[in-house]
């Protein structure tokens, strides 16, 4: 079985716990150790029901256990169930990959645009200071602040996605009074 797996990867494995050269538990462990095969569901069966064999089967990586004699309909039902579960897991993995790809593309696009907006807002802010119009300066400040906050949001979104993949986050304390003051300044003109 171990020699055959690299040639043709099955969707599910029915494995007897008692085998002549190596028991089924060791076969299961070796299958589980290989990343290419680890997600193949393995259903154990044995000559009679034995709780110790059941526990060893599940602990070695099996997903289910049947004792002989078993009914054909029970076996087929369990095989169908585990194949559906595997298909659902595979589909979820594919969706997660697609989500990450899309998130990466959108974030890259938005970061480029927001950087341009932030620079333009900074230029507008500098020019508005010479114009002597406080409302124009406040609007430019709001644009710069909002684009900077959106950039921070995107970086946070990317950091959260990275954390989901197992990357380490560096947590920092946040001064809520400062954040509140920034929000008040940003929306003050609109509130008036």
PDB file of C-alpha atoms in Angstrom:
ATOM      1  CA  UNK A   1       0.000   0.000   0.000  1.00  0.00           C
ATOM      2  CA  UNK A   2       2.810   2.431   0.904  1.00  0.00           C
ATOM      3  CA  UNK A   3       4.575   1.712  -2.401  1.00  0.00           C
ATOM      4  CA  UNK A   4       1.326   2.164  -4.334  1.00  0.00           C
ATOM      5  CA  UNK A   5       0.352   5.544  -2.802  1.00  0.00           C
ATOM      6  CA  UNK A   6       2.901   7.660  -4.750  1.00  0.00           C
ATOM      7  CA  UNK A   7       1.703   6.090  -7.998  1.00  0.00           C
ATOM      8  CA  UNK A   8      -2.016   6.567  -7.501  1.00  0.00           C
ATOM      9  CA  UNK A   9      -3.383   8.612  -4.626  1.00  0.00           C
ATOM     10  CA  UNK A  10      -6.784   7.280  -3.442  1.00  0.00           C
ATOM     11  CA  UNK A  11      -9.645   9.415  -2.150  1.00  0.00           C
ATOM     12  CA  UNK A  12     -10.133   7.122   0.860  1.00  0.00           C
ATOM     13  CA  UNK A  13      -8.372   4.092   2.374  1.00  0.00           C
ATOM     14  CA  UNK A  14      -9.966   1.030   3.963  1.00  0.00           C
ATOM     15  CA  UNK A  15      -7.308  -0.427   6.236  1.00  0.00           C
ATOM     16  CA  UNK A  16      -7.273  -3.648   8.215  1.00  0.00           C
ATOM     17  CA  UNK A  17      -5.749  -3.268  11.662  1.00  0.00           C
ATOM     18  CA  UNK A  18      -4.071  -6.699  11.396  1.00  0.00           C
ATOM     19  CA  UNK A  19      -1.639  -6.980   8.488  1.00  0.00           C
ATOM     20  CA  UNK A  20       1.130  -9.556   8.003  1.00  0.00           C
ATOM     21  CA  UNK A  21       4.340  -7.460   7.763  1.00  0.00           C
ATOM     22  CA  UNK A  22       3.317  -4.257   9.526  1.00  0.00           C
ATOM     23  CA  UNK A  23       0.109  -3.608  11.460  1.00  0.00           C
ATOM     24  CA  UNK A  24      -2.459  -1.153  10.128  1.00  0.00           C
ATOM     25  CA  UNK A  25      -1.684   1.388  12.844  1.00  0.00           C
ATOM     26  CA  UNK A  26       1.923   1.724  11.663  1.00  0.00           C
ATOM     27  CA  UNK A  27       0.773   1.966   8.037  1.00  0.00           C
ATOM     28  CA  UNK A  28      -1.660   4.701   9.046  1.00  0.00           C
ATOM     29  CA  UNK A  29       1.043   6.620  10.942  1.00  0.00           C
ATOM     30  CA  UNK A  30       3.370   6.499   7.930  1.00  0.00           C
ATOM     31  CA  UNK A  31       0.605   7.726   5.651  1.00  0.00           C
ATOM     32  CA  UNK A  32      -0.203  10.564   8.063  1.00  0.00           C
ATOM     33  CA  UNK A  33       3.486  11.594   8.257  1.00  0.00           C
ATOM     34  CA  UNK A  34       3.573  12.343   4.531  1.00  0.00           C
ATOM     35  CA  UNK A  35       2.073  15.798   3.826  1.00  0.00           C
ATOM     36  CA  UNK A  36       0.842  14.632   0.398  1.00  0.00           C
ATOM     37  CA  UNK A  37      -1.228  11.851   1.942  1.00  0.00           C
ATOM     38  CA  UNK A  38      -2.137  13.227   5.382  1.00  0.00           C
ATOM     39  CA  UNK A  39      -5.617  14.347   4.328  1.00  0.00           C
ATOM     40  CA  UNK A  40      -6.670  10.956   2.925  1.00  0.00           C
ATOM     41  CA  UNK A  41      -9.419   9.602   5.225  1.00  0.00           C
ATOM     42  CA  UNK A  42      -8.601   6.146   6.595  1.00  0.00           C
ATOM     43  CA  UNK A  43     -11.354   3.832   7.803  1.00  0.00           C
ATOM     44  CA  UNK A  44     -10.075   0.936   9.907  1.00  0.00           C
ATOM     45  CA  UNK A  45     -11.707  -2.440  10.204  1.00  0.00           C
ATOM     46  CA  UNK A  46     -10.843  -5.469  12.295  1.00  0.00           C
ATOM     47  CA  UNK A  47     -12.040  -9.023  12.802  1.00  0.00           C
ATOM     48  CA  UNK A  48     -14.032  -8.175  15.946  1.00  0.00           C
ATOM     49  CA  UNK A  49     -15.030  -5.163  17.988  1.00  0.00           C
ATOM     50  CA  UNK A  50     -12.335  -4.251  20.457  1.00  0.00           C
ATOM     51  CA  UNK A  51     -12.373  -0.858  22.240  1.00  0.00           C
ATOM     52  CA  UNK A  52      -8.549  -0.882  22.474  1.00  0.00           C
ATOM     53  CA  UNK A  53      -8.251  -1.399  18.721  1.00  0.00           C
ATOM     54  CA  UNK A  54     -10.794   1.365  18.135  1.00  0.00           C
ATOM     55  CA  UNK A  55      -8.785   3.796  20.281  1.00  0.00           C
ATOM     56  CA  UNK A  56      -5.486   2.845  18.583  1.00  0.00           C
ATOM     57  CA  UNK A  57      -7.123   3.234  15.166  1.00  0.00           C
ATOM     58  CA  UNK A  58      -8.337   6.748  15.913  1.00  0.00           C
ATOM     59  CA  UNK A  59      -5.125   7.773  17.697  1.00  0.00           C
ATOM     60  CA  UNK A  60      -2.995   6.645  14.757  1.00  0.00           C
ATOM     61  CA  UNK A  61      -4.963   8.921  12.410  1.00  0.00           C
ATOM     62  CA  UNK A  62      -7.976   6.903  11.333  1.00  0.00           C
ATOM     63  CA  UNK A  63     -11.299   8.702  10.879  1.00  0.00           C
ATOM     64  CA  UNK A  64     -13.606   5.750  11.513  1.00  0.00           C
ATOM     65  CA  UNK A  65     -13.677   2.125  12.607  1.00  0.00           C
ATOM     66  CA  UNK A  66     -15.757  -0.891  11.641  1.00  0.00           C
ATOM     67  CA  UNK A  67     -15.757  -4.359  13.189  1.00  0.00           C
ATOM     68  CA  UNK A  68     -16.382  -7.428  11.071  1.00  0.00           C
ATOM     69  CA  UNK A  69     -18.814  -8.689  10.149  1.00  0.00           C
ATOM     70  CA  UNK A  70     -20.207  -5.389   8.917  1.00  0.00           C
ATOM     71  CA  UNK A  71     -23.089  -4.744   6.602  1.00  0.00           C
ATOM     72  CA  UNK A  72     -22.310  -3.578   3.096  1.00  0.00           C
ATOM     73  CA  UNK A  73     -24.778  -0.688   3.448  1.00  0.00           C
ATOM     74  CA  UNK A  74     -23.062   0.503   6.656  1.00  0.00           C
ATOM     75  CA  UNK A  75     -19.655   0.438   4.975  1.00  0.00           C
ATOM     76  CA  UNK A  76     -20.960   2.293   1.921  1.00  0.00           C
ATOM     77  CA  UNK A  77     -22.682   4.876   4.110  1.00  0.00           C
ATOM     78  CA  UNK A  78     -19.500   5.560   6.090  1.00  0.00           C
ATOM     79  CA  UNK A  79     -17.375   5.729   2.936  1.00  0.00           C
ATOM     80  CA  UNK A  80     -19.850   8.172   1.375  1.00  0.00           C
ATOM     81  CA  UNK A  81     -19.884  10.317   4.530  1.00  0.00           C
ATOM     82  CA  UNK A  82     -16.085  10.540   4.760  1.00  0.00           C
ATOM     83  CA  UNK A  83     -15.742  11.246   1.047  1.00  0.00           C
ATOM     84  CA  UNK A  84     -18.259  14.101   1.381  1.00  0.00           C
ATOM     85  CA  UNK A  85     -16.388  15.459   4.420  1.00  0.00           C
ATOM     86  CA  UNK A  86     -13.101  15.287   2.521  1.00  0.00           C
ATOM     87  CA  UNK A  87     -14.637  17.052  -0.475  1.00  0.00           C
ATOM     88  CA  UNK A  88     -15.972  19.786   1.823  1.00  0.00           C
ATOM     89  CA  UNK A  89     -12.533  20.215   3.476  1.00  0.00           C
ATOM     90  CA  UNK A  90     -10.835  20.361   0.066  1.00  0.00           C
ATOM     91  CA  UNK A  91     -13.366  22.932  -1.117  1.00  0.00           C
ATOM     92  CA  UNK A  92     -12.834  25.062   2.007  1.00  0.00           C
ATOM     93  CA  UNK A  93      -9.050  24.934   1.497  1.00  0.00           C
ATOM     94  CA  UNK A  94      -9.487  26.050  -2.109  1.00  0.00           C
ATOM     95  CA  UNK A  95     -11.793  28.896  -1.047  1.00  0.00           C
ATOM     96  CA  UNK A  96      -9.265  29.984   1.587  1.00  0.00           C
ATOM     97  CA  UNK A  97      -6.481  30.062  -1.046  1.00  0.00           C
ATOM     98  CA  UNK A  98      -8.660  32.055  -3.433  1.00  0.00           C
ATOM     99  CA  UNK A  99      -9.621  34.465  -0.631  1.00  0.00           C
ATOM    100  CA  UNK A 100      -5.969  35.050   0.211  1.00  0.00           C
ATOM    101  CA  UNK A 101      -5.085  35.646  -3.438  1.00  0.00           C
ATOM    102  CA  UNK A 102      -7.947  38.112  -3.836  1.00  0.00           C
ATOM    103  CA  UNK A 103      -7.123  39.838  -0.568  1.00  0.00           C
ATOM    104  CA  UNK A 104      -3.522  40.225  -1.680  1.00  0.00           C
ATOM    105  CA  UNK A 105      -4.487  41.729  -5.046  1.00  0.00           C
ATOM    106  CA  UNK A 106      -7.051  44.127  -3.561  1.00  0.00           C
ATOM    107  CA  UNK A 107      -4.720  45.199  -0.768  1.00  0.00           C
ATOM    108  CA  UNK A 108      -1.851  45.856  -3.175  1.00  0.00           C
ATOM    109  CA  UNK A 109      -4.123  47.914  -5.433  1.00  0.00           C
ATOM    110  CA  UNK A 110      -5.596  49.912  -2.543  1.00  0.00           C
ATOM    111  CA  UNK A 111      -2.232  50.543  -0.906  1.00  0.00           C
ATOM    112  CA  UNK A 112      -0.873  52.023  -4.138  1.00  0.00           C
ATOM    113  CA  UNK A 113      -3.889  54.307  -4.561  1.00  0.00           C
ATOM    114  CA  UNK A 114      -3.974  55.345  -0.917  1.00  0.00           C
ATOM    115  CA  UNK A 115      -0.283  56.226  -0.929  1.00  0.00           C
ATOM    116  CA  UNK A 116      -0.958  58.571  -3.844  1.00  0.00           C
ATOM    117  CA  UNK A 117      -3.967  60.064  -2.045  1.00  0.00           C
ATOM    118  CA  UNK A 118      -1.971  60.601   1.140  1.00  0.00           C
ATOM    119  CA  UNK A 119       0.823  62.369  -0.753  1.00  0.00           C
ATOM    120  CA  UNK A 120      -1.668  64.553  -2.635  1.00  0.00           C
ATOM    121  CA  UNK A 121      -3.489  65.415   0.587  1.00  0.00           C
ATOM    122  CA  UNK A 122      -0.175  66.329   2.224  1.00  0.00           C
ATOM    123  CA  UNK A 123       0.644  68.678  -0.693  1.00  0.00           C
ATOM    124  CA  UNK A 124      -2.845  70.188  -0.506  1.00  0.00           C
ATOM    125  CA  UNK A 125      -2.442  70.655   3.252  1.00  0.00           C
ATOM    126  CA  UNK A 126       0.895  72.435   2.820  1.00  0.00           C
ATOM    127  CA  UNK A 127      -0.530  74.746   0.155  1.00  0.00           C
ATOM    128  CA  UNK A 128      -3.682  75.439   2.180  1.00  0.00           C
ATOM    129  CA  UNK A 129      -1.582  76.703   5.085  1.00  0.00           C
ATOM    130  CA  UNK A 130      -0.273  79.502   2.859  1.00  0.00           C
ATOM    131  CA  UNK A 131      -3.760  80.303   1.579  1.00  0.00           C
ATOM    132  CA  UNK A 132      -5.000  81.266   5.037  1.00  0.00           C
ATOM    133  CA  UNK A 133      -8.315  79.378   4.658  1.00  0.00           C
ATOM    134  CA  UNK A 134      -8.876  77.293   7.837  1.00  0.00           C
ATOM    135  CA  UNK A 135     -11.727  75.278   6.264  1.00  0.00           C
ATOM    136  CA  UNK A 136      -9.519  74.276   3.316  1.00  0.00           C
ATOM    137  CA  UNK A 137      -6.770  73.260   5.744  1.00  0.00           C
ATOM    138  CA  UNK A 138      -9.253  71.176   7.780  1.00  0.00           C
ATOM    139  CA  UNK A 139     -10.573  69.446   4.640  1.00  0.00           C
ATOM    140  CA  UNK A 140      -7.009  68.649   3.501  1.00  0.00           C
ATOM    141  CA  UNK A 141      -6.204  67.334   6.990  1.00  0.00           C
ATOM    142  CA  UNK A 142      -9.311  65.140   6.917  1.00  0.00           C
ATOM    143  CA  UNK A 143      -8.387  63.717   3.496  1.00  0.00           C
ATOM    144  CA  UNK A 144      -4.840  62.991   4.646  1.00  0.00           C
ATOM    145  CA  UNK A 145      -6.037  61.483   7.921  1.00  0.00           C
ATOM    146  CA  UNK A 146      -8.712  59.329   6.270  1.00  0.00           C
ATOM    147  CA  UNK A 147      -6.325  57.981   3.632  1.00  0.00           C
ATOM    148  CA  UNK A 148      -3.732  57.249   6.335  1.00  0.00           C
ATOM    149  CA  UNK A 149      -6.363  55.435   8.428  1.00  0.00           C
ATOM    150  CA  UNK A 150      -7.427  53.391   5.399  1.00  0.00           C
ATOM    151  CA  UNK A 151      -3.798  52.459   4.824  1.00  0.00           C
ATOM    152  CA  UNK A 152      -3.493  51.372   8.470  1.00  0.00           C
ATOM    153  CA  UNK A 153      -6.706  49.360   8.071  1.00  0.00           C
ATOM    154  CA  UNK A 154      -5.324  47.555   5.011  1.00  0.00           C
ATOM    155  CA  UNK A 155      -2.066  46.784   6.823  1.00  0.00           C
ATOM    156  CA  UNK A 156      -4.115  45.468   9.747  1.00  0.00           C
ATOM    157  CA  UNK A 157      -6.202  43.348   7.383  1.00  0.00           C
ATOM    158  CA  UNK A 158      -3.040  41.885   5.876  1.00  0.00           C
ATOM    159  CA  UNK A 159      -1.589  41.285   9.338  1.00  0.00           C
ATOM    160  CA  UNK A 160      -4.754  39.412  10.362  1.00  0.00           C
ATOM    161  CA  UNK A 161      -4.580  37.306   7.203  1.00  0.00           C
ATOM    162  CA  UNK A 162      -0.932  36.593   7.984  1.00  0.00           C
ATOM    163  CA  UNK A 163      -1.874  35.609  11.541  1.00  0.00           C
ATOM    164  CA  UNK A 164      -4.401  33.137  10.130  1.00  0.00           C
ATOM    165  CA  UNK A 165      -1.524  31.557   8.214  1.00  0.00           C
ATOM    166  CA  UNK A 166       0.495  31.330  11.417  1.00  0.00           C
ATOM    167  CA  UNK A 167       2.654  34.451  11.246  1.00  0.00           C
ATOM    168  CA  UNK A 168       3.548  36.141  14.520  1.00  0.00           C
ATOM    169  CA  UNK A 169       1.878  39.441  15.355  1.00  0.00           C
ATOM    170  CA  UNK A 170       3.568  42.191  17.328  1.00  0.00           C
ATOM    171  CA  UNK A 171       0.893  43.578  19.632  1.00  0.00           C
ATOM    172  CA  UNK A 172       1.199  47.179  20.767  1.00  0.00           C
ATOM    173  CA  UNK A 173      -0.817  49.250  23.231  1.00  0.00           C
ATOM    174  CA  UNK A 174      -3.261  51.785  21.797  1.00  0.00           C
ATOM    175  CA  UNK A 175      -3.982  55.212  23.277  1.00  0.00           C
ATOM    176  CA  UNK A 176      -7.764  55.505  22.947  1.00  0.00           C
ATOM    177  CA  UNK A 177      -7.793  59.170  23.921  1.00  0.00           C
ATOM    178  CA  UNK A 178      -5.498  59.942  20.978  1.00  0.00           C
ATOM    179  CA  UNK A 179      -7.589  57.825  18.615  1.00  0.00           C
ATOM    180  CA  UNK A 180     -10.766  59.529  19.826  1.00  0.00           C
ATOM    181  CA  UNK A 181      -9.246  63.006  19.379  1.00  0.00           C
ATOM    182  CA  UNK A 182      -8.210  62.132  15.806  1.00  0.00           C
ATOM    183  CA  UNK A 183     -11.717  60.902  15.021  1.00  0.00           C
ATOM    184  CA  UNK A 184     -13.280  64.042  16.461  1.00  0.00           C
ATOM    185  CA  UNK A 185     -10.972  66.265  14.375  1.00  0.00           C
ATOM    186  CA  UNK A 186     -11.717  64.240  11.266  1.00  0.00           C
ATOM    187  CA  UNK A 187     -15.505  64.569  11.534  1.00  0.00           C
ATOM    188  CA  UNK A 188     -15.744  67.938  13.208  1.00  0.00           C
ATOM    189  CA  UNK A 189     -16.402  69.905   9.995  1.00  0.00           C
ATOM    190  CA  UNK A 190     -18.966  67.401   8.762  1.00  0.00           C
ATOM    191  CA  UNK A 191     -20.731  67.538  12.145  1.00  0.00           C
ATOM    192  CA  UNK A 192     -21.006  71.349  11.947  1.00  0.00           C
TER     193      UNK A 192
END
